[in-house]
Amino acid sequence: MNLAAATNENLANISNVLIYSSMAVYTLAFLAHIAEWTFGSRSKVGRTAAALTTESTSAAAAPAVTVKKAGGTAVLERPKVVTRTASGTRDVPDGPGAHGGTEKGDMYGRIAVSLTVLGFLVEAAGVATRALSVMRAPWGNMYEFSITFSTVAVGAYLLLLALKKNVRWIGLILITTVLLDLGIATKWLYTDSDQLVPALDSYWLWIHVSTAIFCGAIFYLGAVGTLLYLFRDSYESKLQGGGTPGTFASSVLSRLPSAASLDKFSYRINAAVFPLWTFTIIAGAIWAGDAWGRYWGWDPKEVWSFVTWIVYACYLHARATAGWKGRKAAYLALFAFATWLWNYYGVNIFITGKHSYAGV
Amino acid sequence: MSKTDTAADGTEPAPAPEAADAGEEKDLGSAGSQLSTAPQEDAGGDAPNLPALGVIGWARWFWRQLTSMRVALILLFMLSLGAIPGSLIPQNSVDELKVQDFKEAHTTLTPIYEKLQLFDVYSSVWFSAIYILLFISLIGCIVPRTWQFVGQLRGRPPRAPRRLDRLPAYTTWRTDAEPEQVREEALALLKKRRFRADLAGDAVAAEKGYLREAGNLLFHISLIVMLIAFAAGTLFKSEGGKLITEGDGFANTLTQYDDFKSGNLFDNDSLEPFSFTLDSFEDTYEKSGPEKGTPRIYRAHVTYSEGADGPEKKKAVEVNSPLEVNGAKVHLIGHGYAPVVTVKDGRGETVYHGAVPMLPIDSNVTSTGAIKVADGYRDKNGKKEQLGFNAFFVPTFAGAGKGEMFSQFPAPEYPVLALSAYHGSLGVDSGLPQNVYQLDTKKLKEFKDENGQLFKQRIRPGETMTLPNGAGSITFEKDLKEWASFQISQQPGNGWALIGAGAALVGLIGSLFIQRRRVWVRAVRHADGTTVVEMAGLGRSESPKLPEELGDLAGLLYDKAPGVPEPTEPTESTEPSTPEAVPAEGAEK
Ligand code: HEM
C-alpha cells in the first residue's frame, strides 16, 4: 500500500471517529433539552389560554404617537406602526419556549444549544475528513448523504438561531432525529470510504447532489414546523371552543409558538427552498442528459422527484387559495415531505433504477 | 417576554387579499383588489344553481370551474398521485425486458394492469387526460391573468381607502407642515424608493413589486414551453443501441442498429448522417481494498466523421461525456469482451475467424455467448453441417479446480474461455429472429468425449480445442478484443426545454421572493390647524416585512414633516382605533 492510500485510510478512520463523537455530543445535547423541557413544565404558563378566553381586552390599541414629557420638554417619539390581524386569525401570543420562562430550564436550554454547536462542528469535521480521504465530494453513497443531511439541518437551525429567529423550540425534535439519522447511517448504511463509479464522476455531482441534500434538510425543518402547527392549532381551537386540553398537551403545546407563527415559519421555509428544489431537478435532468442520453426518462428516482415537486407546488397553490389555507395546506406540506423522504430512502433501497448507487 | 413582542410574533401582519375583499369590502373599497391576479374563488362553486343553464351556460360553468385555482390544485394533486404507479410497476418505456419478466411472474395481475395501461403510465390515456386538462386550465388561467396584469400596469395604483386605520399596517402623527407639502414629500420619497406613486385627492397612492406578478406569469408560461418541448421531443425522438467491437465501425442508418425505438412522428430521413469507429476501449478497475473490482475508468476512443464523408476526428467517449454530432448524441452504455476465435473444419480449412462479443453476467465480467458457424463447414467426410459452441468467458480465472467458472476480477489478468461443442442445425433458417448470444440446441447434436459426456474444454489464449473424431478445431487467439455498446439518440426540443426550465426558475424566484404591496399617505388639515398625516400599507398575507417597511418610510417622512404634540391628552390616538389593533414593533425578524 502506498503512502497516499495509507493517509487516506487514516483520514477515513478519523472521519468515523468524529461522526461517533458528534453522536455522543448530540446525545448530551438531547439530555440537556430534556432537562429544559422538564424544568419548563414547572412554570405556570397560562398565557395562551388567557389570550383566547378573556377576549383580548388587554390588547387594546396603543397610541400611534406618544408624547413623553421628560423634564418639562416634550420629546416626540417616532410614529409607531400599528398592525392588525386578518379577520379569522386567532390573536395568540407565542409560547415562551421549552424552558417555560424558568431560569433553570433556560440554562439547560442554553447548554443544549452550546452542545449542539459543538456537535455540529465535530460532525462537519467528520464530513470534511471523509471528503478529504477520497478527494471528492462526500456524496457518493447513502452513508455520506445521511451524515451530510443532518449536518446541514443542524447548521441551518444554528444559523437561524444566530440570526435571532425564534426557532429554539425545534431543538429537541431536531436533535432526536439527527441522532436517529446518524444511528441509521452508521449502523445500516455504512460504506467504506472509496472512489466513485464512473457514472457519478461528474461536476454535476457537486451541483445536483449538494443542492438535493440541502433542500431535504431545510424541507425537514419546515415539516417539523408544520407538524407542530397541526398540534398547536388543535390545542388552540380546543381552548377557543372552551375545552380543556390534557395536562401533557397543555404543558408542551402552550410553550410552543402560536399556530400562526408555526404556520408562517414552515411556509417561509418551504417557499424559500422550493426554487432551489426546482433547480436541483433541472440540474439532475441536465446531468441525466449527459450521462444517459435523455434528460427525462421516468426512472423511479425521476418519478419521485417529480412527485415531490408537484406536491410542493400543490402546497404553495393551496396557500394562495382561500379555502385551502391552514390545516389542509399543512397536510399537503407533510405529504410533500413524506414523498421527499421516500424518494431519499425508499427509492434508493427498495426500487432498482438507474440511480442505484445507494451502496447498501 | 413583553406583551409587545408577543403580539408582533403572534399576529398575521396583513390580511390575505381574499379576506380583505370578503370581510372589509366597505372599508377598503378597491384598495386591496387585484393585488394578485389570482382568480377569485366562487363562494359556492359546487354546482350552478340556475335551473335552465343551457349548453352555453354549462360550457361557461365548466370553463370557470376548470380554470379555477381549486381545480388546478386538484389536478396538480392527481398528477402527482398518477405518476406514482410508474415507479412501482415496470414500464415499457424504461425497460421492456423487466415488463416481460413481470408479466410472466404475475399472470392474474397482468390483464388488469394492461387494461389500466399501467405498463405505460406516462403515455396512458388517463395520465395524459390529467396533464392535458391541467394545461388547458393553465392556459385558461394565464391568458386572463396576463390581460389583467397588463391593465394594472397601464392603470394607476388604487386610490386610498376612506379609513386607512383599518389596513393591516398603519401609523399617524401630526405636524405643522402644510398638507400639500407633506403629500409632495411623500410622493418624492415613494418615487425615490421605486414605488409607482401617484397623487390622488388628499392622498398619495403607491405600489411596488409588480415583478412578483410578472414572475408568476413567466413561471406558468414557461411550464407550457417545457411541456411542448418535452412532447415534441417524445414524438420526434429516436433512440437505438449498437454494440461495436474494437476495430469495427458504425454508420448512422436504420439497418445498422441492433435495436431501435422512435417517437410516433419520427421520420427515418431525419437520422443525422455520421459514422464512427471504435479504435480501442480503455478500462481500469480498483486493484485492491474493499471495493476491489469497482470500475474507475471507462473510455471508448473513437474516430468519427460528420456527414457522408467528412474529415476524421477523434474523441474519447465516457459515461458522462457523449459524442455529439449536430444534435445526435452517442452515449457509452456498456462494455465487455470479445474473444477472437478461429474455427477450422474437418478438412483443415478456416471456416470462421472473428471476434465474438460475450455478454457480461456479473460485475466481474463473467460472460456468456455463443459461437455459430453457419456457412462453409464440412466434416471430415466433406458433409455440410453447422457448428455451434456454447461459450463461457472469464477475464480472470480463479485457477483450475478452484470452484466455479466465475471471474475474480473484471480486467483480463488470466482469461479463460470455456467451450462446449455441438453440430447439426443452428436453426437460423427458420425465419425466426435469433438471439446471437444464445445457442438454440433443439436441432443440434452434442459432440461427445470419451466418457460419452458433452465435449467441453477450457482454453487459454493461444490454445486450441480439437473436436473429437477429426471434426475440426477451434482456437482462442491471443488477441482478446473488447467491445463497447452505445446508445445513439436524437431528440429535438432539448434547447427549448432548457430555456423553459431556466425561465421557470427565474419566474419562480421572482414570484416567491418579491413582495407586492401598496402604501398610502394621506395628509389633511385638522380643525386645530395642524396637519394629520396617516400612512397605511397593504400586502399579501405573506408579506412579513410590510410593517417594517412602512415604519421606515414613516420615519423618513417624519424627518421632513416633524411631529407636534397632540393637542389632547397624551397616549390617545388621533383616530378612534379599532379594538383589534395591536402594537407591533415592525415585523418579526
Ligand atoms: C402545471 C401545473 C402548475 C404548477 C406546477 C404551478 C405551480 C405554481 C407555483 C409553484 C406557484 C407558487 C408561486 C407563488 O406562490 O407565487 C404558483 C402560483 C400560482 N398559480 Fe400555479 N401552477 C400550475 C398550474 C396553475 C394553474 C392551472 C393555475 C390557474 C388555474 C395556476 C394559478 C396560479 C396562481 C394564480 C398563482 C399565484 C398565487 C398567488 O398569487 O400567490 N397555476 N403556481
mmCIF file of N, CA and C and ligand atoms in Angstrom, chain A residues 274 309 313 316-317 320, chain B residues 36 38-39 67-69 72 76 134-135 137-138 141 145 212 216 219-220 223 508 511-512 540, ligand 1:
data_model
loop_
_atom_site.group_PDB
_atom_site.id
_atom_site.type_symbol
_atom_site.label_atom_id
_atom_site.label_comp_id
_atom_site.label_asym_id
_atom_site.label_seq_id
_atom_site.Cartn_x
_atom_site.Cartn_y
_atom_site.Cartn_z
ATOM 1 N N PHE A 274 -38.285 25.937 -2.273
ATOM 2 C CA PHE A 274 -38.890 25.392 -3.497
ATOM 3 C C PHE A 274 -38.120 25.756 -4.775
ATOM 4 N N TRP A 309 -41.983 17.504 -6.298
ATOM 5 C CA TRP A 309 -42.054 18.866 -6.822
ATOM 6 C C TRP A 309 -43.514 19.284 -7.002
ATOM 7 N N ALA A 313 -45.634 22.176 -5.105
ATOM 8 C CA ALA A 313 -46.338 23.197 -5.889
ATOM 9 C C ALA A 313 -47.801 23.258 -5.452
ATOM 10 N N LEU A 316 -48.049 25.195 -2.288
ATOM 11 C CA LEU A 316 -47.966 26.641 -2.495
ATOM 12 C C LEU A 316 -49.265 27.173 -3.089
ATOM 13 N N HIS A 317 -49.855 26.397 -4.003
ATOM 14 C CA HIS A 317 -51.160 26.781 -4.547
ATOM 15 C C HIS A 317 -52.205 26.834 -3.452
ATOM 16 N N ALA A 320 -52.346 29.872 -1.608
ATOM 17 C CA ALA A 320 -52.861 31.036 -2.323
ATOM 18 C C ALA A 320 -54.364 30.939 -2.556
ATOM 19 N N SER B 36 -53.181 40.555 -6.448
ATOM 20 C CA SER B 36 -52.654 39.471 -7.258
ATOM 21 C C SER B 36 -53.683 39.264 -8.350
ATOM 22 N N ALA B 38 -54.699 36.387 -9.099
ATOM 23 C CA ALA B 38 -55.294 35.072 -8.861
ATOM 24 C C ALA B 38 -56.806 35.171 -9.043
ATOM 25 N N PRO B 39 -57.378 34.182 -9.716
ATOM 26 C CA PRO B 39 -58.815 34.253 -9.932
ATOM 27 C C PRO B 39 -59.574 34.203 -8.622
ATOM 28 N N THR B 67 -60.831 26.493 -14.896
ATOM 29 C CA THR B 67 -59.752 27.466 -14.741
ATOM 30 C C THR B 67 -59.686 28.050 -13.336
ATOM 31 N N SER B 68 -60.406 27.480 -12.403
ATOM 32 C CA SER B 68 -60.309 27.989 -11.039
ATOM 33 C C SER B 68 -59.076 27.416 -10.363
ATOM 34 N N MET B 69 -58.595 28.111 -9.367
ATOM 35 C CA MET B 69 -57.406 27.639 -8.650
ATOM 36 C C MET B 69 -57.669 26.323 -7.950
ATOM 37 N N ALA B 72 -57.258 23.592 -10.359
ATOM 38 C CA ALA B 72 -55.833 23.467 -10.671
ATOM 39 C C ALA B 72 -55.133 22.687 -9.567
ATOM 40 N N LEU B 76 -53.365 19.145 -10.046
ATOM 41 C CA LEU B 76 -51.952 19.003 -9.685
ATOM 42 C C LEU B 76 -51.763 17.804 -8.771
ATOM 43 N N LEU B 134 -54.893 19.833 -17.056
ATOM 44 C CA LEU B 134 -54.141 20.790 -16.247
ATOM 45 C C LEU B 134 -53.591 21.914 -17.114
ATOM 46 N N PHE B 135 -53.116 21.529 -18.273
ATOM 47 C CA PHE B 135 -52.526 22.570 -19.101
ATOM 48 C C PHE B 135 -53.576 23.439 -19.785
ATOM 49 N N SER B 137 -56.302 24.161 -18.270
ATOM 50 C CA SER B 137 -56.612 25.008 -17.127
ATOM 51 C C SER B 137 -55.573 26.112 -16.987
ATOM 52 N N LEU B 138 -54.321 25.721 -17.176
ATOM 53 C CA LEU B 138 -53.221 26.674 -17.029
ATOM 54 C C LEU B 138 -53.334 27.795 -18.060
ATOM 55 N N CYS B 141 -56.038 30.041 -17.405
ATOM 56 C CA CYS B 141 -55.747 30.852 -16.232
ATOM 57 C C CYS B 141 -54.788 31.977 -16.597
ATOM 58 N N ARG B 145 -55.216 36.338 -16.734
ATOM 59 C CA ARG B 145 -54.351 36.972 -15.748
ATOM 60 C C ARG B 145 -53.372 37.913 -16.415
ATOM 61 N N ARG B 212 -43.411 40.556 -9.057
ATOM 62 C CA ARG B 212 -43.896 39.323 -8.490
ATOM 63 C C ARG B 212 -44.883 38.677 -9.448
ATOM 64 N N ASN B 216 -44.562 35.348 -11.685
ATOM 65 C CA ASN B 216 -45.523 34.259 -11.590
ATOM 66 C C ASN B 216 -46.048 33.885 -12.976
ATOM 67 N N PHE B 219 -43.347 32.135 -14.921
ATOM 68 C CA PHE B 219 -43.209 30.749 -14.454
ATOM 69 C C PHE B 219 -44.251 29.848 -15.106
ATOM 70 N N HIS B 220 -45.500 30.272 -15.066
ATOM 71 C CA HIS B 220 -46.542 29.401 -15.607
ATOM 72 C C HIS B 220 -46.445 29.267 -17.129
ATOM 73 N N LEU B 223 -43.829 26.788 -17.974
ATOM 74 C CA LEU B 223 -44.268 25.400 -17.824
ATOM 75 C C LEU B 223 -44.852 24.905 -19.145
ATOM 76 N N LEU B 508 -40.059 31.811 -10.958
ATOM 77 C CA LEU B 508 -40.410 31.311 -9.636
ATOM 78 C C LEU B 508 -39.738 32.131 -8.541
ATOM 79 N N SER B 511 -41.505 35.286 -8.273
ATOM 80 C CA SER B 511 -42.841 35.103 -7.719
ATOM 81 C C SER B 511 -42.818 34.852 -6.216
ATOM 82 N N LEU B 512 -41.790 34.169 -5.753
ATOM 83 C CA LEU B 512 -41.778 33.810 -4.332
ATOM 84 C C LEU B 512 -41.017 34.795 -3.457
ATOM 85 N N ARG B 540 -49.739 41.183 0.619
ATOM 86 C CA ARG B 540 -50.398 39.896 0.663
ATOM 87 C C ARG B 540 -50.070 39.243 2.009
HETATM 88 C C1 HEM C 1 -48.642 22.817 -14.343
HETATM 89 C C2 HEM C 1 -49.076 22.992 -13.201
HETATM 90 C C3 HEM C 1 -48.796 24.134 -12.263
HETATM 91 C C4 HEM C 1 -47.727 24.287 -11.457
HETATM 92 C C5 HEM C 1 -46.544 23.328 -11.330
HETATM 93 C C6 HEM C 1 -47.892 25.501 -10.724
HETATM 94 C C7 HEM C 1 -47.014 25.971 -9.779
HETATM 95 C C8 HEM C 1 -47.185 27.109 -9.054
HETATM 96 C C9 HEM C 1 -46.331 27.553 -8.008
HETATM 97 C C10 HEM C 1 -45.102 26.816 -7.544
HETATM 98 C C11 HEM C 1 -46.814 28.712 -7.536
HETATM 99 C C12 HEM C 1 -46.236 29.468 -6.365
HETATM 100 C C13 HEM C 1 -45.750 30.759 -6.686
HETATM 101 C C14 HEM C 1 -46.350 31.774 -5.749
HETATM 102 O O1 HEM C 1 -46.821 31.413 -4.678
HETATM 103 O O2 HEM C 1 -46.347 32.935 -6.108
HETATM 104 C C15 HEM C 1 -47.979 29.026 -8.283
HETATM 105 C C16 HEM C 1 -48.756 30.143 -8.098
HETATM 106 C C17 HEM C 1 -49.932 30.381 -8.774
HETATM 107 N N1 HEM C 1 -50.534 29.540 -9.695
HETATM 108 FE FE1 HEM C 1 -49.801 27.851 -10.418
HETATM 109 N N2 HEM C 1 -49.053 26.083 -11.116
HETATM 110 C C18 HEM C 1 -49.642 25.277 -12.053
HETATM 111 C C19 HEM C 1 -50.850 25.487 -12.669
HETATM 112 C C20 HEM C 1 -51.685 26.545 -12.428
HETATM 113 C C21 HEM C 1 -52.976 26.702 -12.966
HETATM 114 C C22 HEM C 1 -53.659 25.704 -13.874
HETATM 115 C C23 HEM C 1 -53.463 27.869 -12.494
HETATM 116 C C24 HEM C 1 -54.788 28.522 -12.741
HETATM 117 C C25 HEM C 1 -55.913 27.989 -12.566
HETATM 118 C C26 HEM C 1 -52.466 28.441 -11.650
HETATM 119 C C27 HEM C 1 -52.585 29.643 -10.985
HETATM 120 C C28 HEM C 1 -51.688 30.138 -10.094
HETATM 121 C C29 HEM C 1 -51.817 31.403 -9.438
HETATM 122 C C30 HEM C 1 -52.975 32.369 -9.602
HETATM 123 C C31 HEM C 1 -50.725 31.550 -8.620
HETATM 124 C C32 HEM C 1 -50.374 32.744 -7.782
HETATM 125 C C33 HEM C 1 -50.959 32.625 -6.486
HETATM 126 C C34 HEM C 1 -50.548 33.805 -5.731
HETATM 127 O O3 HEM C 1 -50.803 34.911 -6.220
HETATM 128 O O4 HEM C 1 -49.966 33.597 -4.688
HETATM 129 N N3 HEM C 1 -51.395 27.610 -11.601
HETATM 130 N N4 HEM C 1 -48.189 28.028 -9.202
#
